[in-house]
Short mmCIF file of C-alpha atoms in Angstrom, two decimals:
data_model
loop_
_atom_site.label_atom_id
_atom_site.label_comp_id
_atom_site.label_asym_id
_atom_site.label_seq_id
_atom_site.Cartn_x
_atom_site.Cartn_y
_atom_site.Cartn_z
CA UNK D 1306 -3.56 -25.38 -23.02
CA UNK D 1307 -2.32 -26.10 -19.41
CA UNK D 1308 -4.08 -28.91 -18.19
CA UNK D 1309 -7.78 -27.25 -17.80
CA UNK D 1310 -9.59 -27.32 -14.52
CA UNK D 1311 -7.79 -30.05 -13.27
CA UNK D 1312 -4.58 -28.49 -13.74
CA UNK D 1313 -5.75 -25.70 -11.55
CA UNK D 1314 -7.02 -28.12 -8.62
CA UNK D 1315 -3.63 -29.82 -8.84
CA UNK D 1316 -1.91 -26.42 -8.27
CA UNK D 1317 -4.09 -25.06 -5.72
CA UNK D 1318 -3.96 -28.83 -3.77
CA UNK D 1319 -0.22 -28.66 -3.68
CA UNK D 1320 0.21 -25.10 -2.85
CA UNK D 1321 3.00 -25.11 0.07
CA UNK D 1322 2.59 -22.93 3.25
CA UNK D 1323 4.81 -19.90 3.21
CA UNK D 1324 7.10 -19.49 6.10
CA UNK D 1325 8.48 -16.00 5.30
CA UNK D 1326 5.37 -13.93 4.77
CA UNK D 1327 5.88 -10.28 3.61
CA UNK D 1328 3.44 -7.96 5.66
CA UNK D 1329 5.06 -4.83 3.46
CA UNK D 1330 4.67 -5.27 -0.12
CA UNK D 1331 7.80 -6.12 -2.17
CA UNK D 1332 6.17 -4.04 -4.90
CA UNK D 1333 5.54 -1.05 -2.25
CA UNK D 1334 8.91 -1.43 -0.70
CA UNK D 1335 11.16 -1.34 -4.03
CA UNK D 1336 9.49 2.77 -4.45
CA UNK D 1337 11.64 3.24 -1.29
CA UNK D 1338 14.69 1.79 -2.98
CA UNK D 1339 17.53 3.32 -4.90
CA UNK D 1340 20.08 1.93 -7.85
CA UNK D 1341 23.30 0.53 -6.27
CA UNK D 1342 26.40 1.01 -7.90
CA UNK D 1343 27.90 -1.53 -10.52
CA UNK D 1344 24.75 -2.52 -11.87
CA UNK D 1345 23.54 -4.31 -8.26
CA UNK D 1346 19.79 -4.38 -7.51
CA UNK D 1347 17.95 -1.89 -5.90
CA UNK D 1348 18.09 -1.35 -2.40
CA UNK D 1349 16.97 0.26 0.71
CA UNK D 1350 18.03 1.35 4.29
CA UNK D 1351 16.26 -0.67 7.06
CA UNK D 1352 16.80 1.49 9.78
CA UNK D 1353 16.48 -0.72 13.12
CA UNK D 1354 14.46 1.31 16.12
CA UNK D 1355 15.45 -1.51 18.69
CA UNK D 1356 19.27 -1.16 18.03
CA UNK D 1357 19.80 2.57 16.96
CA UNK D 1358 23.36 2.79 17.20
CA UNK D 1359 24.13 -0.22 14.89
CA UNK D 1360 25.77 0.23 11.64
CA UNK D 1361 22.77 -0.10 8.83
CA UNK D 1362 23.31 -1.50 5.62
CA UNK D 1363 21.21 -1.38 2.34
CA UNK D 1364 19.08 -4.67 1.66
CA UNK D 1365 17.25 -5.88 -1.08
CA UNK D 1366 13.37 -5.83 -0.46
CA UNK D 1367 13.35 -9.56 -0.32
CA UNK D 1368 15.27 -9.11 2.84
CA UNK D 1369 12.63 -6.88 4.70
CA UNK D 1370 8.84 -6.29 5.84
CA UNK D 1371 8.56 -9.68 6.46
CA UNK D 1372 7.91 -12.16 9.41
CA UNK D 1373 8.02 -15.70 9.87
CA UNK D 1374 4.56 -17.57 9.88
CA UNK D 1375 2.21 -14.51 10.36
CA UNK D 1376 -0.46 -16.63 8.76
CA UNK D 1377 0.41 -20.16 10.41
CA UNK D 1378 -1.76 -22.22 8.25
CA UNK D 1379 -3.20 -22.53 4.86
CA UNK D 1380 -1.34 -19.54 3.77
CA UNK D 1381 -1.68 -20.09 0.25
CA UNK D 1382 -5.06 -18.94 0.49
CA UNK D 1383 -4.28 -15.75 1.80
CA UNK D 1384 -1.29 -15.07 0.01
CA UNK D 1385 -3.22 -15.48 -3.50
CA UNK D 1386 -5.80 -13.06 -1.86
CA UNK D 1387 -2.54 -10.54 -1.54
CA UNK D 1388 -1.67 -11.24 -4.83
CA UNK D 1389 -4.53 -10.49 -6.63
CA UNK D 1390 -4.14 -6.49 -5.35
CA UNK D 1391 -0.74 -6.55 -5.59
CA UNK D 1392 -0.44 -7.82 -9.40
CA UNK D 1393 -2.46 -4.67 -10.33
CA UNK D 1394 -0.18 -2.41 -8.24
CA UNK D 1395 2.51 -1.14 -11.00
CA UNK D 1396 0.34 0.14 -13.42
CA UNK D 1397 -1.15 2.26 -10.62
CA UNK D 1398 2.18 3.42 -9.39
CA UNK D 1399 2.89 4.40 -12.71
CA UNK D 1400 0.12 6.40 -13.24
CA UNK D 1401 0.67 8.23 -10.17
CA UNK D 1402 4.34 8.94 -11.01
CA UNK D 1403 2.87 10.97 -14.22
CA UNK D 1404 0.20 12.84 -12.06
CA UNK D 1405 -2.97 10.82 -13.31
CA UNK D 1406 -3.95 8.42 -10.63
CA UNK D 1407 -7.28 9.42 -11.42
CA UNK D 1408 -7.79 8.87 -15.16
CA UNK D 1409 -8.34 4.93 -15.03
CA UNK D 1410 -10.98 4.19 -12.21
CA UNK D 1411 -9.28 0.75 -11.71
CA UNK D 1412 -6.23 2.71 -10.63
CA UNK D 1413 -7.98 4.18 -7.88
CA UNK D 1414 -9.44 0.81 -6.94
CA UNK D 1415 -6.29 -0.81 -6.37
CA UNK D 1416 -4.81 1.60 -4.75
CA UNK D 1417 -7.46 2.12 -1.90
CA UNK D 1418 -6.76 -2.17 -1.62
CA UNK D 1419 -3.52 -1.61 -1.38
CA UNK D 1420 -4.38 0.66 1.60
CA UNK D 1421 -6.56 -1.80 2.91
CA UNK D 1422 -4.52 -4.80 2.73
CA UNK D 1423 -1.51 -3.35 4.38
CA UNK D 1424 -3.97 -2.42 7.28
CA UNK D 1425 -5.43 -5.77 7.49
CA UNK D 1426 -2.13 -7.46 7.15
CA UNK D 1427 -0.08 -6.29 9.77
CA UNK D 1428 1.31 -6.90 13.32
CA UNK D 1429 -1.53 -4.26 14.49
CA UNK D 1430 -4.03 -6.50 13.44
CA UNK D 1431 -2.58 -9.42 14.81
CA UNK D 1432 -2.41 -7.89 18.21
CA UNK D 1433 -6.15 -6.66 17.46
CA UNK D 1434 -7.45 -10.04 16.95
CA UNK D 1435 -5.21 -11.88 19.69
CA UNK D 1436 -6.91 -9.18 22.23
CA UNK D 1437 -10.47 -9.23 20.83
CA UNK D 1438 -10.45 -13.29 21.04
CA UNK D 1439 -9.08 -13.14 24.55
CA UNK D 1440 -11.67 -10.82 25.76
CA UNK D 1441 -14.47 -12.97 24.36
CA UNK D 1442 -13.40 -16.20 25.76
CA UNK D 1443 -13.58 -14.33 29.21
CA UNK D 1444 -16.84 -13.00 28.72
CA UNK D 1445 -17.63 -16.54 28.07
CA UNK D 1446 -16.35 -17.97 30.83
CA UNK D 1447 -17.98 -15.73 33.17
CA UNK D 1448 -21.28 -16.43 31.46
CA UNK D 1449 -20.79 -20.05 31.58
CA UNK D 1450 -20.22 -19.79 35.41
CA UNK D 1451 -23.04 -16.87 36.17
CA UNK D 1452 -25.87 -18.94 34.10
CA UNK D 1453 -24.82 -22.59 34.21
CA UNK D 1454 -23.07 -23.34 37.17
CA UNK D 1455 -25.50 -26.47 37.86
CA UNK D 1456 -24.73 -27.89 34.57
CA UNK D 1457 -21.27 -27.31 35.01
CA UNK D 1458 -20.94 -28.86 38.34
CA UNK D 1459 -22.74 -31.92 36.91
CA UNK D 1460 -20.43 -32.23 33.99
CA UNK D 1461 -17.31 -31.98 36.40
CA UNK D 1462 -18.65 -34.64 38.65
CA UNK D 1463 -19.00 -36.86 35.61
CA UNK D 1464 -15.45 -36.11 34.18
CA UNK D 1465 -13.12 -35.93 37.41
CA UNK D 1466 -15.53 -37.35 39.88
CA UNK D 1467 -15.37 -34.00 42.10
CA UNK D 1468 -18.23 -31.60 43.31
CA UNK D 1469 -16.94 -28.05 42.37
CA UNK D 1470 -18.29 -25.52 45.02
CA UNK D 1471 -16.54 -22.43 44.73
CA UNK D 1472 -16.21 -19.82 41.57
CA UNK D 1473 -12.51 -20.58 41.49
CA UNK D 1474 -13.10 -24.14 40.81
CA UNK D 1475 -15.94 -23.60 38.43
CA UNK D 1476 -14.11 -21.07 36.62
CA UNK D 1477 -11.04 -23.23 35.81
CA UNK D 1478 -13.30 -26.13 34.64
CA UNK D 1479 -15.15 -23.67 32.47
CA UNK D 1480 -12.00 -22.65 30.91
CA UNK D 1481 -10.78 -26.43 30.52
CA UNK D 1482 -14.08 -26.81 28.81
CA UNK D 1483 -13.69 -23.99 26.40
CA UNK D 1484 -10.17 -24.90 25.82
CA UNK D 1485 -11.40 -27.91 23.93
CA UNK D 1486 -13.86 -26.20 22.07
CA UNK D 1487 -13.23 -26.43 18.09
CA UNK D 1488 -12.81 -22.18 18.11
CA UNK D 1489 -10.18 -22.66 20.94
CA UNK D 1490 -8.39 -25.21 18.55
CA UNK D 1491 -8.75 -23.26 15.33
CA UNK D 1492 -7.22 -20.46 17.42
CA UNK D 1493 -4.23 -22.62 18.60
CA UNK D 1494 -3.34 -23.99 14.84
CA UNK D 1495 -3.48 -20.36 13.39
CA UNK D 1496 -6.81 -21.13 11.53
CA UNK D 1497 -9.04 -18.62 13.52
CA UNK D 1498 -6.80 -15.74 12.32
CA UNK D 1499 -6.57 -16.64 8.86
CA UNK D 1500 -9.87 -16.81 8.28
CA UNK D 1501 -10.44 -13.49 10.55
CA UNK D 1502 -7.65 -12.03 8.36
CA UNK D 1503 -9.40 -12.74 5.02
CA UNK D 1504 -12.73 -11.64 6.30
CA UNK D 1505 -11.85 -8.41 7.69
CA UNK D 1506 -9.94 -7.71 4.62
CA UNK D 1507 -13.21 -8.22 2.49
CA UNK D 1508 -15.26 -6.16 5.12
CA UNK D 1509 -12.67 -3.39 5.16
CA UNK D 1510 -12.59 -3.20 1.35
CA UNK D 1511 -16.04 -2.76 1.36
CA UNK D 1512 -15.92 0.10 3.83
CA UNK D 1513 -13.15 1.67 2.04
CA UNK D 1514 -15.10 1.86 -1.19
CA UNK D 1515 -17.25 4.20 0.23
CA UNK D 1516 -14.13 6.53 0.96
CA UNK D 1517 -12.10 8.69 -1.75
CA UNK D 1518 -8.74 8.70 -2.32
CA UNK D 1519 -6.08 11.53 -2.27
CA UNK D 1520 -2.59 11.48 -3.29
CA UNK D 1521 -0.12 13.56 -0.81
CA UNK D 1522 2.88 15.34 -2.37
CA UNK D 1523 5.83 17.14 0.00
CA UNK D 1524 6.61 20.24 -0.95
CA UNK D 1525 10.02 19.04 0.27
CA UNK D 1526 11.70 16.48 2.23
CA UNK D 1527 10.36 12.87 1.66
CA UNK D 1528 8.32 10.05 3.52
CA UNK D 1529 9.56 7.01 5.32
CA UNK D 1530 7.69 3.80 5.75
CA UNK D 1531 7.54 1.65 8.90
CA UNK D 1532 7.04 -1.89 9.06
CA UNK D 1533 3.36 -0.97 10.00
CA UNK D 1534 2.53 1.23 7.45
CA UNK D 1535 -0.72 1.51 7.20
CA UNK D 1536 -2.55 4.00 9.96
CA UNK D 1537 -5.75 5.49 10.97
CA UNK D 1538 -5.00 9.16 11.82
CA UNK D 1539 -7.01 12.19 13.18
CA UNK D 1540 -5.04 15.56 13.97
CA UNK D 1541 -6.41 17.74 16.23
CA UNK D 1542 -4.53 21.49 16.58
CA UNK D 1543 -0.98 19.78 17.34
CA UNK D 1544 -1.69 16.50 18.50
CA UNK D 1545 -1.34 13.80 15.88
CA UNK D 1546 -3.56 10.69 16.93
CA UNK D 1547 -3.37 7.25 15.69
CA UNK D 1548 -4.15 3.56 15.87
CA UNK D 1549 -8.05 4.00 16.41
CA UNK D 1550 -10.61 1.96 15.02
CA UNK D 1551 -11.33 2.93 11.10
CA UNK D 1552 -14.79 4.44 11.74
CA UNK D 1553 -13.40 6.72 14.25
CA UNK D 1554 -10.29 8.00 12.15
CA UNK D 1555 -10.29 10.95 9.93
CA UNK D 1556 -8.34 9.12 7.53
CA UNK D 1557 -6.37 5.78 6.54
CA UNK D 1558 -2.80 6.65 5.29
CA UNK D 1559 -0.30 4.62 3.35
CA UNK D 1560 3.39 6.14 2.10
CA UNK D 1561 3.81 4.51 -1.53
CA UNK D 1562 7.00 6.11 -2.16
CA UNK D 1563 9.40 8.97 -1.00
CA UNK D 1564 7.34 11.72 -2.62
CA UNK D 1565 4.05 10.18 -2.31
CA UNK D 1566 1.49 8.77 0.53
CA UNK D 1567 -2.41 7.87 -0.15
CA UNK D 1568 -4.92 8.82 2.22
CA UNK D 1569 -8.79 7.78 2.58
CA UNK D 1570 -10.53 11.12 2.16
CA UNK D 1571 -13.78 12.56 0.65
CA UNK D 1572 -13.03 13.90 -2.25
CA UNK D 1573 -10.55 12.25 -5.23
CA UNK D 1574 -7.74 15.03 -5.14
CA UNK D 1575 -3.61 15.61 -5.12
CA UNK D 1576 -2.54 17.71 -2.13
CA UNK D 1577 0.64 18.77 -1.58
CA UNK D 1578 1.54 19.43 2.41
CA UNK D 1579 4.56 21.43 3.86
CA UNK D 1580 7.73 19.85 5.37
CA UNK D 1581 6.12 20.25 8.78
CA UNK D 1582 3.30 18.18 7.95
CA UNK D 1583 5.63 15.59 6.36
CA UNK D 1584 7.42 15.66 9.50
CA UNK D 1585 4.48 14.74 11.31
CA UNK D 1586 3.56 12.01 9.24
CA UNK D 1587 7.16 10.36 9.36
CA UNK D 1588 6.89 10.73 13.26
CA UNK D 1589 4.03 8.57 13.33
CA UNK D 1590 5.35 5.95 11.16
CA UNK D 1591 8.12 5.92 13.44
CA UNK D 1592 6.00 5.61 16.78
CA UNK D 1593 3.72 2.88 15.01
CA UNK D 1594 6.58 0.81 13.80
CA UNK D 1595 7.27 -2.53 15.16
CA UNK D 1596 10.91 -2.70 14.91
CA UNK D 1597 11.99 -1.07 11.44
CA UNK D 1598 11.69 1.65 8.87
CA UNK D 1599 12.78 1.71 5.47
CA UNK D 1600 14.10 4.80 3.54
CA UNK D 1601 15.68 5.05 -0.11
CA UNK D 1602 18.76 6.94 1.32
CA UNK D 1603 21.44 6.83 3.95
CA UNK D 1604 21.54 10.71 4.14
CA UNK D 1605 18.28 10.31 6.96
CA UNK D 1606 20.38 8.73 9.45
CA UNK D 1607 20.33 8.09 13.38
CA UNK D 1608 19.99 11.78 13.86
CA UNK D 1609 16.98 12.41 11.23
CA UNK D 1610 14.36 9.66 12.63
CA UNK D 1611 11.86 11.38 14.37
#
């Protein structure tokens, strides 16, 4: 056998920080690829929304959908969490392709987990996390100034020899104290984000487990995928709104190929939608994207991007 528990411990202990971290799983991006001539690897077309006039070239999935140091510390822990989902995806995708995604409950579970994974492992979530921490810090500074002004003055006098009188000087000293806290040190190192993203994934997975899975197929056309692909969505008449909190959304969507999209709904079902709705969903992918959308053929072109 391969070394038993000690071998496992050694492997975990020596796991290396991964700098290039995929936010869009390669196993998902591969569904949007097409074979290249002369037997080369399957590739897809990244469209750069920041530079729409450039010549866009096909690329392998390894070069798409990643950012540098998304989780800046202890990434092996979170990469193992993502990998536990991603390893089970190919069999579930195969079931979708043959029209039997609900035949095995394990396939439903992993597809739902894949949607949650991409909702949490995203630049959108990182922005939400950053804003949340900053708002909490601001509230804490205000609370300390209003509730503990004398304790602040005494601590400032002890540390600096200065007696602080005005709210501005008290606020500056309170911020200085808070920045030295363990929570703020964890924020600066990236540890706070890593623990937050792991905890949020587990909580979101529990919430999503109460939803059913819809597999959506277009009557005509095809889906594209952006680099923020899992999106909360609500539709009211001609208005398509996205990016709201999960609890406020009608559904959570994830394209899983040109011919399939997943949606968290109230009933396990397979749905077919018209080209007009495909266009609306593709437009949401484009508007929500950080920089890139990915397609499996150059025929979309610049003028075809919604």
